[in-house]
Short mmCIF file of C-alpha atoms in Angstrom, two decimals:
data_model
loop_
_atom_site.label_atom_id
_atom_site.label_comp_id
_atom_site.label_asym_id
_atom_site.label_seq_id
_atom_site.Cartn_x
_atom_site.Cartn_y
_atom_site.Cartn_z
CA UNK A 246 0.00 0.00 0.00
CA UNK A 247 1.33 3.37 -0.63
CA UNK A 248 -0.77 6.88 0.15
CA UNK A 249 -0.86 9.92 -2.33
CA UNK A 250 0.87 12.63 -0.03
CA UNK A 251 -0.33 15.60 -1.69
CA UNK A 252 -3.81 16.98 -1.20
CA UNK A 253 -6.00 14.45 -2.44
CA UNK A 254 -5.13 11.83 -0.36
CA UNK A 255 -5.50 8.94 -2.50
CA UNK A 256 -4.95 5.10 -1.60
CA UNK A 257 -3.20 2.85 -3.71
CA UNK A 258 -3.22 -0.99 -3.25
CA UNK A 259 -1.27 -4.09 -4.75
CA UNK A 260 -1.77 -7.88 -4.39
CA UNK A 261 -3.41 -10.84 -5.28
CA UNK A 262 -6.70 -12.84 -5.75
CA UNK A 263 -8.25 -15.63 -6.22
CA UNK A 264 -11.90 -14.08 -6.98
CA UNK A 265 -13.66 -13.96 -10.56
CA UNK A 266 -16.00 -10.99 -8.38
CA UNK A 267 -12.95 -8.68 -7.32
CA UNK A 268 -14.54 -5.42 -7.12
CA UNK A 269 -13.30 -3.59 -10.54
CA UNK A 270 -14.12 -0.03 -11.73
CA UNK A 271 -12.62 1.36 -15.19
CA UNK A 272 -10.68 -1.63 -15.10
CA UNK A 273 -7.45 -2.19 -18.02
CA UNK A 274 -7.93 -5.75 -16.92
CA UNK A 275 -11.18 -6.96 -16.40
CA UNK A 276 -11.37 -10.76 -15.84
CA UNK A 277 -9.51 -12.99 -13.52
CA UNK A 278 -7.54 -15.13 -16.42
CA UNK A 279 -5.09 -17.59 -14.35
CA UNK A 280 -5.42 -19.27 -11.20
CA UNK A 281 -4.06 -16.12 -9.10
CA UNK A 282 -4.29 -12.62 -10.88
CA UNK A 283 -2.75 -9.49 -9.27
CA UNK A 284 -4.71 -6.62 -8.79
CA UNK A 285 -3.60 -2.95 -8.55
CA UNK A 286 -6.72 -0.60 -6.91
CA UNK A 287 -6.86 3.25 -6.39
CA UNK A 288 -8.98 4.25 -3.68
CA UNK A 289 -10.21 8.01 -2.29
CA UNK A 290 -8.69 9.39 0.99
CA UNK A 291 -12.06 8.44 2.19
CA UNK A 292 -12.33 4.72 1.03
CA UNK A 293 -15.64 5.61 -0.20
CA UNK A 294 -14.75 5.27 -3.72
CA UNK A 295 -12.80 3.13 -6.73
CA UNK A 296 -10.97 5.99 -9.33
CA UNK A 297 -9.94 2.51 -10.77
CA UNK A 298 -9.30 -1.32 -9.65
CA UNK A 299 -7.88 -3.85 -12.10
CA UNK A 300 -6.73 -7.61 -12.86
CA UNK A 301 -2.97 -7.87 -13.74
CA UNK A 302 -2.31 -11.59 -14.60
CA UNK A 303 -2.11 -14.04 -17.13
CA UNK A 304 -2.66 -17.58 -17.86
CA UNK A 305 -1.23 -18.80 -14.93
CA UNK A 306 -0.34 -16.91 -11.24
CA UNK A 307 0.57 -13.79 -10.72
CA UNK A 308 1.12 -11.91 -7.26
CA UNK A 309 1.47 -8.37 -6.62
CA UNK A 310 4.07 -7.67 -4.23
CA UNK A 311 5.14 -3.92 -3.85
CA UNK A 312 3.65 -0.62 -4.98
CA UNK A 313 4.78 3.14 -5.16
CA UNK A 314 3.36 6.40 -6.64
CA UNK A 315 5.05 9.53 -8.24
CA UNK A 316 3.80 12.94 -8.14
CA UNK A 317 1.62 12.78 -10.44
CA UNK A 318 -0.33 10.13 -9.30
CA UNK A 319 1.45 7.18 -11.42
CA UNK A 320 1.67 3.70 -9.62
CA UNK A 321 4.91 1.78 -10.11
CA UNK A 322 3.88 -2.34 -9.19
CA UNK A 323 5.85 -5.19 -8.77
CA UNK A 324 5.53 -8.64 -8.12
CA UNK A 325 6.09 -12.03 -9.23
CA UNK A 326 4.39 -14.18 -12.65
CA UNK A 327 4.32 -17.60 -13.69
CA UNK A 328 2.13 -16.22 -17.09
CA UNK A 329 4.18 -15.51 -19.98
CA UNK A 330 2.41 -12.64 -22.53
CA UNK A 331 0.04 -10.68 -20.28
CA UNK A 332 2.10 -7.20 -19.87
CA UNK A 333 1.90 -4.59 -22.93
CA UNK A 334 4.77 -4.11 -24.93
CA UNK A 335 7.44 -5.31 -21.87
CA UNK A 336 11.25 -4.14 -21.93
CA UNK A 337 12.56 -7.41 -21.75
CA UNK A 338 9.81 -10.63 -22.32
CA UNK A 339 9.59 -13.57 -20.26
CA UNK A 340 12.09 -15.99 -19.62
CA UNK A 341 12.94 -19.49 -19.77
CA UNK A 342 12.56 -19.78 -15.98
CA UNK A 343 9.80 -21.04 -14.10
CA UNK A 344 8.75 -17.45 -12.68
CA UNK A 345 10.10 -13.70 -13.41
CA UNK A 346 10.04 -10.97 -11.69
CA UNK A 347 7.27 -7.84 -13.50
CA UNK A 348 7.43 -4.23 -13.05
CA UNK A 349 4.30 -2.00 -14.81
CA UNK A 350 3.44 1.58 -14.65
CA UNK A 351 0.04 2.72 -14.66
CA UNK A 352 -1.63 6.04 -15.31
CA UNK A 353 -3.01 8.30 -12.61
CA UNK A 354 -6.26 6.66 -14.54
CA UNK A 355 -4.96 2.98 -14.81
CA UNK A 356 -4.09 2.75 -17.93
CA UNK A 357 -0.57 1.21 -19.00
CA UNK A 358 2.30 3.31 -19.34
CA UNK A 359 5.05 1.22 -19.66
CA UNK A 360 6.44 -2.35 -18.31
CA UNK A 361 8.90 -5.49 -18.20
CA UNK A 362 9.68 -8.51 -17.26
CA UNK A 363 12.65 -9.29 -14.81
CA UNK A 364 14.18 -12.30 -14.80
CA UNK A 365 16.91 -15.27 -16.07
CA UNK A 366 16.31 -19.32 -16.72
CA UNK A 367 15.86 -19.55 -12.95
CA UNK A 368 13.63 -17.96 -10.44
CA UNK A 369 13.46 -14.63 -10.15
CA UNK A 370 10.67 -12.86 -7.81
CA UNK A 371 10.26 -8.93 -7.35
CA UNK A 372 9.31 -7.98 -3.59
CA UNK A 373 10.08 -4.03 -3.43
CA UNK A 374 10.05 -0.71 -5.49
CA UNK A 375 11.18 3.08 -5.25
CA UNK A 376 10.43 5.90 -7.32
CA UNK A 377 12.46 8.96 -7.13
CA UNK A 378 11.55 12.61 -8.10
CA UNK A 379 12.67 11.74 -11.86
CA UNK A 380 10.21 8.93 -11.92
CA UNK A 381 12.81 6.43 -12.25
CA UNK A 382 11.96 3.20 -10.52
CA UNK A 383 14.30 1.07 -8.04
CA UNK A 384 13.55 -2.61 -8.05
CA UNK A 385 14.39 -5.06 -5.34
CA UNK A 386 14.29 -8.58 -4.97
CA UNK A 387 15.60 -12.57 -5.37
CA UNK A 388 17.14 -14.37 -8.20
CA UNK A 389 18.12 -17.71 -8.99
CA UNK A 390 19.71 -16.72 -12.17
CA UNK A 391 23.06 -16.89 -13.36
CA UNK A 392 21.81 -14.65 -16.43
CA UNK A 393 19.75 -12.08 -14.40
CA UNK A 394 19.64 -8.96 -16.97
CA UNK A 395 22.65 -6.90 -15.22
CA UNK A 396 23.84 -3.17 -16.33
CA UNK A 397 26.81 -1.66 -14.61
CA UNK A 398 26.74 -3.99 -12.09
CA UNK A 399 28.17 -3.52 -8.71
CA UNK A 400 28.52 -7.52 -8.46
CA UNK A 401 27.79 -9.23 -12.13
CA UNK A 402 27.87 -12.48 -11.33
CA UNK A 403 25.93 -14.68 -8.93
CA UNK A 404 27.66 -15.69 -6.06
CA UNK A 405 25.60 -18.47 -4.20
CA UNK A 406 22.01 -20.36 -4.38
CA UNK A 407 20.20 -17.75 -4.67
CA UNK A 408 20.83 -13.80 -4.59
CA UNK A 409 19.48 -10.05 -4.27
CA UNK A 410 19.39 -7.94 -7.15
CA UNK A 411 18.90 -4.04 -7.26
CA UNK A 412 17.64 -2.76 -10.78
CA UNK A 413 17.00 1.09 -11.67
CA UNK A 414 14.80 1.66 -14.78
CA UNK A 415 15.23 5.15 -16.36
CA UNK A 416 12.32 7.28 -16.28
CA UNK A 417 11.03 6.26 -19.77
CA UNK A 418 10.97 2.68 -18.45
CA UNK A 419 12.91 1.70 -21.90
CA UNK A 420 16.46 0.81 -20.46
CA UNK A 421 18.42 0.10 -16.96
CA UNK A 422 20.56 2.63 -15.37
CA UNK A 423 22.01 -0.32 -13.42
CA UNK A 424 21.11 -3.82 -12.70
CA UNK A 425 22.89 -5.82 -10.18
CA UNK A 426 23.49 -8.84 -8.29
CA UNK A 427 23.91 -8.53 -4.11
CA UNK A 428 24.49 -11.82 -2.41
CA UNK A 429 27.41 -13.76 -0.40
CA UNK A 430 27.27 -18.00 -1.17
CA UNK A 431 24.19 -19.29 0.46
CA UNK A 432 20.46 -17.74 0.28
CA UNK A 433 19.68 -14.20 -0.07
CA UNK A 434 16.19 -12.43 -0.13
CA UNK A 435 15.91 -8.75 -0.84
CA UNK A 436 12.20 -7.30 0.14
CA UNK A 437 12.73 -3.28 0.82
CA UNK A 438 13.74 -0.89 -0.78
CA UNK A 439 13.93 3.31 0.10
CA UNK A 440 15.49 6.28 -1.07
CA UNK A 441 16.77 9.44 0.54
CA UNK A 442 16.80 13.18 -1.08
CA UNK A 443 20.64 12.42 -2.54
CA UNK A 444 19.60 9.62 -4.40
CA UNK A 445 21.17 6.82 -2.02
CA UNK A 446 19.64 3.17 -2.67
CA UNK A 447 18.57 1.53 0.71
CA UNK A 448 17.77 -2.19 0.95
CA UNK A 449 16.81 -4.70 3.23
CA UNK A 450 15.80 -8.51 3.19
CA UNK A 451 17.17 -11.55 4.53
CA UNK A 452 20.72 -13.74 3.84
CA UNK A 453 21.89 -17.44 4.79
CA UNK A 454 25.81 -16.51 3.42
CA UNK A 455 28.37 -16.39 5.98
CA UNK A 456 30.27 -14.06 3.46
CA UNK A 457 27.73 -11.51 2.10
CA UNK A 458 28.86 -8.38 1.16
CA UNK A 459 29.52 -5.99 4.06
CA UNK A 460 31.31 -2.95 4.98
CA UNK A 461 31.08 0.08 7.84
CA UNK A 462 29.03 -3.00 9.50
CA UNK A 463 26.99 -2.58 12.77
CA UNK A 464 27.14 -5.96 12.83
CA UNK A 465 29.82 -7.84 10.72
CA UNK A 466 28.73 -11.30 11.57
CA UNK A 467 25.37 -13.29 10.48
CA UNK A 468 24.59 -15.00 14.10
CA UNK A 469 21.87 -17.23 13.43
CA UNK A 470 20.74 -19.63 10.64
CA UNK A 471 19.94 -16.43 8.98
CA UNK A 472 19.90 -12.51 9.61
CA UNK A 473 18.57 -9.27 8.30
CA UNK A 474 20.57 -7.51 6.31
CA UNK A 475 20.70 -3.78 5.72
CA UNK A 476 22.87 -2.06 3.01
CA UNK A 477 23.12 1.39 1.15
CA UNK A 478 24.20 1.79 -2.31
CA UNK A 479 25.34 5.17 -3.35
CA UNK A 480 22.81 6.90 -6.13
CA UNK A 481 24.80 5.15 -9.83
CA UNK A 482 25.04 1.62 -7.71
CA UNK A 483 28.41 1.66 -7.80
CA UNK A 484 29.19 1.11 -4.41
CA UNK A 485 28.55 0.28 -0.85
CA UNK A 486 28.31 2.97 1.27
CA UNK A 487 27.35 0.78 4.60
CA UNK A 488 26.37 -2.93 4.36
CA UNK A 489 25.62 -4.72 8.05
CA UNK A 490 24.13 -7.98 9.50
CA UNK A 491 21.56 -7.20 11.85
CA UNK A 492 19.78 -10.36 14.27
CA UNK A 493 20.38 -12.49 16.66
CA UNK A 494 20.93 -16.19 17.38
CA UNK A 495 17.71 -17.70 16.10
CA UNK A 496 15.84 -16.27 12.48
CA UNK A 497 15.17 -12.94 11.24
CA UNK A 498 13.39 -11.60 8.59
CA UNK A 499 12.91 -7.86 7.58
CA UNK A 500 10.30 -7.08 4.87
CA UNK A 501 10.13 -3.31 4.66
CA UNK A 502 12.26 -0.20 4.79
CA UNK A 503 12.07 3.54 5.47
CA UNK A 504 14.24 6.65 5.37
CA UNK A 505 14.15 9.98 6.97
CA UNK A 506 15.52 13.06 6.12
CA UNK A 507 18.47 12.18 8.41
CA UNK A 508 19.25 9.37 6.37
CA UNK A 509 18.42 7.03 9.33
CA UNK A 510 17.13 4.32 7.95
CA UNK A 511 14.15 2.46 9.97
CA UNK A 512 13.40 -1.41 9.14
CA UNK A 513 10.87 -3.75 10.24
CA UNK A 514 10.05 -7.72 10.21
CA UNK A 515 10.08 -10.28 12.72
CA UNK A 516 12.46 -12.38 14.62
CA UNK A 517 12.65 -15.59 16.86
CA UNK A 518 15.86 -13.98 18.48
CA UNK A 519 15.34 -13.84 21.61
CA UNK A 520 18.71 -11.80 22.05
CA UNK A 521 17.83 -9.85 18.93
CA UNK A 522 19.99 -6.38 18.93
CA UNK A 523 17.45 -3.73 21.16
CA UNK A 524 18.60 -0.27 22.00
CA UNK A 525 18.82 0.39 25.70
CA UNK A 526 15.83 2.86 25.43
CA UNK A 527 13.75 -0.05 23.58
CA UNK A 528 9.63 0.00 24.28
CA UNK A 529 9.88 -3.43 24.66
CA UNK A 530 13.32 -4.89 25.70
CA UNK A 531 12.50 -8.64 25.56
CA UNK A 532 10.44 -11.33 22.86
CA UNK A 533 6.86 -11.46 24.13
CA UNK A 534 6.22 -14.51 22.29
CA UNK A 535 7.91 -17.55 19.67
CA UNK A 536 7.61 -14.50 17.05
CA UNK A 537 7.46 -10.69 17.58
CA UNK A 538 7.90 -8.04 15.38
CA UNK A 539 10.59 -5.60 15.67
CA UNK A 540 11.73 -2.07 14.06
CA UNK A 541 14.91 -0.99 14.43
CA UNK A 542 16.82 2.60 13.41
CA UNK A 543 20.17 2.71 11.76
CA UNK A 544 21.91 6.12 11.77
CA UNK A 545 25.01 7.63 12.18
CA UNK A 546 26.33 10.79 14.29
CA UNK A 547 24.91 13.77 12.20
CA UNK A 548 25.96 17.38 14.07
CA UNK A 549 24.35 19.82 11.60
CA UNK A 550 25.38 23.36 11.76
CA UNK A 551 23.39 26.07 9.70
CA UNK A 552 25.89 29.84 9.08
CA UNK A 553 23.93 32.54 7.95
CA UNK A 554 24.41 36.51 8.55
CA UNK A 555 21.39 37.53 10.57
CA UNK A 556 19.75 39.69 8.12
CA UNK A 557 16.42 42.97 8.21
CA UNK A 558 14.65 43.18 5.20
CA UNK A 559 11.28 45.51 4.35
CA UNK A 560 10.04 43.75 1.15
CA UNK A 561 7.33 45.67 -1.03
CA UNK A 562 5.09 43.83 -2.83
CA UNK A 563 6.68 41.37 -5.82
CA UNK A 564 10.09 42.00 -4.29
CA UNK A 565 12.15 39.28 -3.52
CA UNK A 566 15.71 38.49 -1.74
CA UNK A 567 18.63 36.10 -2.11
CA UNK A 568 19.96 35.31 1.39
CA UNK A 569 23.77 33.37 1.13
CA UNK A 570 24.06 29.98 3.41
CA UNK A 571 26.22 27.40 4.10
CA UNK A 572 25.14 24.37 5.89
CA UNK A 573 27.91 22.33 7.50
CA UNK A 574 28.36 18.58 9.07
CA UNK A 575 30.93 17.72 11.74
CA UNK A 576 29.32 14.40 12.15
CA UNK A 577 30.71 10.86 10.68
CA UNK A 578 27.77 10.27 8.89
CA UNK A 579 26.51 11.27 5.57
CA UNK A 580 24.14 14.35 5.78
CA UNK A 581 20.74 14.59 3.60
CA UNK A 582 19.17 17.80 3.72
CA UNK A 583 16.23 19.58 1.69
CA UNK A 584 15.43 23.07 1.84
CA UNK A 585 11.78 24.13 1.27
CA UNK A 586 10.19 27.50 1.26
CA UNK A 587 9.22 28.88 4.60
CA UNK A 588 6.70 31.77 5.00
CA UNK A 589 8.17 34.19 7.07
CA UNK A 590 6.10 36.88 8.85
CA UNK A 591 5.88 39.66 11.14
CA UNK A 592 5.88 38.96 15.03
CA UNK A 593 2.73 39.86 16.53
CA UNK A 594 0.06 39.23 18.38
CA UNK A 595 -1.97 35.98 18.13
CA UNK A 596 -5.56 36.04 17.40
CA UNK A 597 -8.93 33.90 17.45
CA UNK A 598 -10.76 33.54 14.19
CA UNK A 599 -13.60 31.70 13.59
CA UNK A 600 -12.88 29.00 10.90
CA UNK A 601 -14.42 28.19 8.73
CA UNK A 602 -15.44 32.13 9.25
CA UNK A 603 -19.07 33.23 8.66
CA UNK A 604 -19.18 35.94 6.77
CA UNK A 605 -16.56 34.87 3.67
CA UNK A 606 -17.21 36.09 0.45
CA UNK A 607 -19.38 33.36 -1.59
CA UNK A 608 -16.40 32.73 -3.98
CA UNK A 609 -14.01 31.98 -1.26
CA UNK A 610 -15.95 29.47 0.53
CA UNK A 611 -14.98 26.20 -1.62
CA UNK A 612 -11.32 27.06 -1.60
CA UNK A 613 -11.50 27.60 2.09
CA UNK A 614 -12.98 23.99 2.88
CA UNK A 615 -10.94 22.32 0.12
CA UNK A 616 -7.70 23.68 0.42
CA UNK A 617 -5.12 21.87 2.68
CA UNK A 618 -3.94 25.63 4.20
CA UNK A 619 -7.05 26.93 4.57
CA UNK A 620 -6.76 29.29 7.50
CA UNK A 621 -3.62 30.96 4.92
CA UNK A 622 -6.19 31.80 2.45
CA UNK A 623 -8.55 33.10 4.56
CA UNK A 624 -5.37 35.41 6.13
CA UNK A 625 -4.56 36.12 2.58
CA UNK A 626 -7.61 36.99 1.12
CA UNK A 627 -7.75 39.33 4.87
CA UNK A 628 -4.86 41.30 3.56
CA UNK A 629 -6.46 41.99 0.26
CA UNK A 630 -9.43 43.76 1.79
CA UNK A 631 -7.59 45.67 4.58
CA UNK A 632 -5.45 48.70 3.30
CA UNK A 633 -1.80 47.64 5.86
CA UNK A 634 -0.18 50.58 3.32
CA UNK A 635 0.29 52.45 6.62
CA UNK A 636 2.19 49.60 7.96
CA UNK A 637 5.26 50.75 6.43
CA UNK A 638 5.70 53.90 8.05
CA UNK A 639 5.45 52.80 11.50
CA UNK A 640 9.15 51.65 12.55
CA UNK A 641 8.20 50.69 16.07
CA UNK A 642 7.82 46.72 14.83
CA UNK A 643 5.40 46.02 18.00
CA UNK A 644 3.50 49.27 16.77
CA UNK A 645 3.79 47.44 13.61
CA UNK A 646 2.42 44.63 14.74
CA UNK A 647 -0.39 45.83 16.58
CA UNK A 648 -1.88 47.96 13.90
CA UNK A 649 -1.75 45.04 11.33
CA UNK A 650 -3.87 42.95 13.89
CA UNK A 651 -5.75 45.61 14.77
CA UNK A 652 -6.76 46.27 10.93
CA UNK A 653 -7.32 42.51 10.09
CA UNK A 654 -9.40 42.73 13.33
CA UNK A 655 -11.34 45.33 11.79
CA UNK A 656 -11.91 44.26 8.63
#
């Protein structure tokens, strides 16, 4: 499941059924054909309605496994198929193997966009996918493969039963920035995937191998029969930036994965260990049962320090201002950082005001109750009925202040 950030809240869903009557609405797909079909479903913030909900299978089974949206509205799927023929136009076609990994884009409507198939003469399953602000896609998963499709690889060649592989497809969907293998010599799973605002690659999933490919480790040793494993790849896939073992004595699997705009990156899954690694701060320090769930946060020593020459402006209206600033980091881990715009404004007094207010001018009243910063209209929309001209004349600022209140008051 992934959730439209932006205003209208939208709620998009990926998986798999068994049902001939799966509730469908302006469907691209709109039969159950194989055994299993996937389906891919956008709801309203308010589940009370379908803007589309569609089959995705062939002949045989198909499951939906991971789902992610761009900004404008596109869901990027993924999952596994045992149908050969059933995506439009893919990238690469099916394989020999018994099962390939699929990747399709649909429309903020549901229609197709673009798609592939992912996969060698082996098995090959997709569990997890990214999209970053250039709507290129990240794909994680397993593969069995020892001719999994690789570009620029980081490790070409698989190196035990079964391995992780990391694929980017460029934003047109018609070619691989990089496609590689990530594995030690047993059994590795790959099921999350994340990205930060420098383009880092962060994924998580499960390995067997005694040898799998670490570095800047929190933990540099698998400890049971098998252990998470968390690693980031810097943003062409080149290299490792961290790779670490993280469980205990007994099993543990991680499906999903998170970053913040720290760059810590937060994982979560289950684990039979009782002596799992817990923080000493932990909510719950020991198992409560055969399996519990955990989440754990991996992040480095980030000191962030912001320089900037304290600065008095008066702005008129349409003017604008460059301000110079350097942001530094005396930590030892990597820093991620966005800037957005801030509104700045005057300090003054604070004030009550009826919202949604009664008296509003008819044409305001829609864009009051749909828009997600209401109460700024409405203080906008103030400022272009009150004459503040004066405002500008009085240096005093809490004079200032109090006669801009005082007006808005007023008006």
């Amino acid at each position: 499941v992934t959730v439209d950030q932006g205003h209208a809240g939208s709620i998009y869903v990926t998986g798999s059924t068994k049902s001939s009557d799966f509730p469908t609405a302006n469907p691209w797909d709109s039969s159950l054909v194989g055994t299993d079909d996937a389906f891919v479903a956008k709801l309203s913030a308010k589940l009370d309605d379908l803007t589309y909900s569609t089959y995705l299978g062939g002949s045989s089974v198909d499951w939906g496994y991971g789902i992610a949206m761009d900004t404008d509205g596109a869901a990027y799927v993924v999952g596994t198929t045992q149908s050969n023929g059933f995506l439009p136009n893919p990238l690469y076609g099916f394989s020999a193997g018994p099962d390939d990994a699929f990747v399709i884009k649909l429309s903020s409507a549901g229609s197709p966009v673009y798609s592939t198939f992912l996969g060698g003469s082996a098995h090959d399953s997709g569990w997890g996918i990214a999209v970053d602000s250039e709507e290129a896609a990240y794909i994680v998963g397993e593969t069995s493969s020892s001719n999994f499709p690789v570009t620029n690889p980081l490790q070409p060649a698989n190196a035990g039963a079964n391995d992780v592989f990391v694929t980017k497809l460029n934003p047109a969907g018609n070619g691989m920035t990089y496609s590689t293998y990530l594995g030690g010599n047993s059994y590795d799973n790959g099921f999350g995937i994340a990205l930060d605002f420098a383009g880092n690659v962060y994924v998580t999933g499960r390995t067997y191998s005694p040898n799998f490919p670490v570095t800047n480790t929190l933990q540099s040793m698998i400890v049971g029969q098998d252990d998470a494993f968390v690693a980031r790849l810097t943003p062409d896939g080149s290299a490792l930036t961290y790779s670490t073992y993280l469980g205990g004595s007994d099993r543990d699997l991680p499906y999903r994965i998170a970053v913040d705009n720290a760059c810590n990156a937060a994982i979560t899954g289950f684990t039979l260990s009782e002596d799992y690694p817990i923080s000493p701060n932990a909510v719950q320090p020991k198992p409560g049962g055969s399996y519990d769930a955990f989440v754990s946060k991996i992040g480095g020593d980030v000191d962030i320090w912001v320089d900037t020459a304290a600065i008095s402006v008066t702005l008129q209206p349409g003017e604008s201002i460059t301000v110079p600033i350097t942001i530094g980091n005396d930590g030892d881990e990597t820093l991620c950082y966005s800037i957005t715009k801030e509104e700045v404004s005057y300090p003054a007094q604070s004030a009550t005001i009826e919202f949604p207010p009664t008296k509003v001018d008819p044409a305001l009243e829609d864009a009051l109750e749909e828009a997600p910063n209401g109460m700024a209209d409405f203080l906008i929309y103030l400022t272009t009925q009150a004459d503040l001209s004066a405002a500008y004349d009085i240096e005093d600022w809490s004079e200032r202040g109090w006669y801009v209140y005082d007006t808005l008051r007023d008006t």
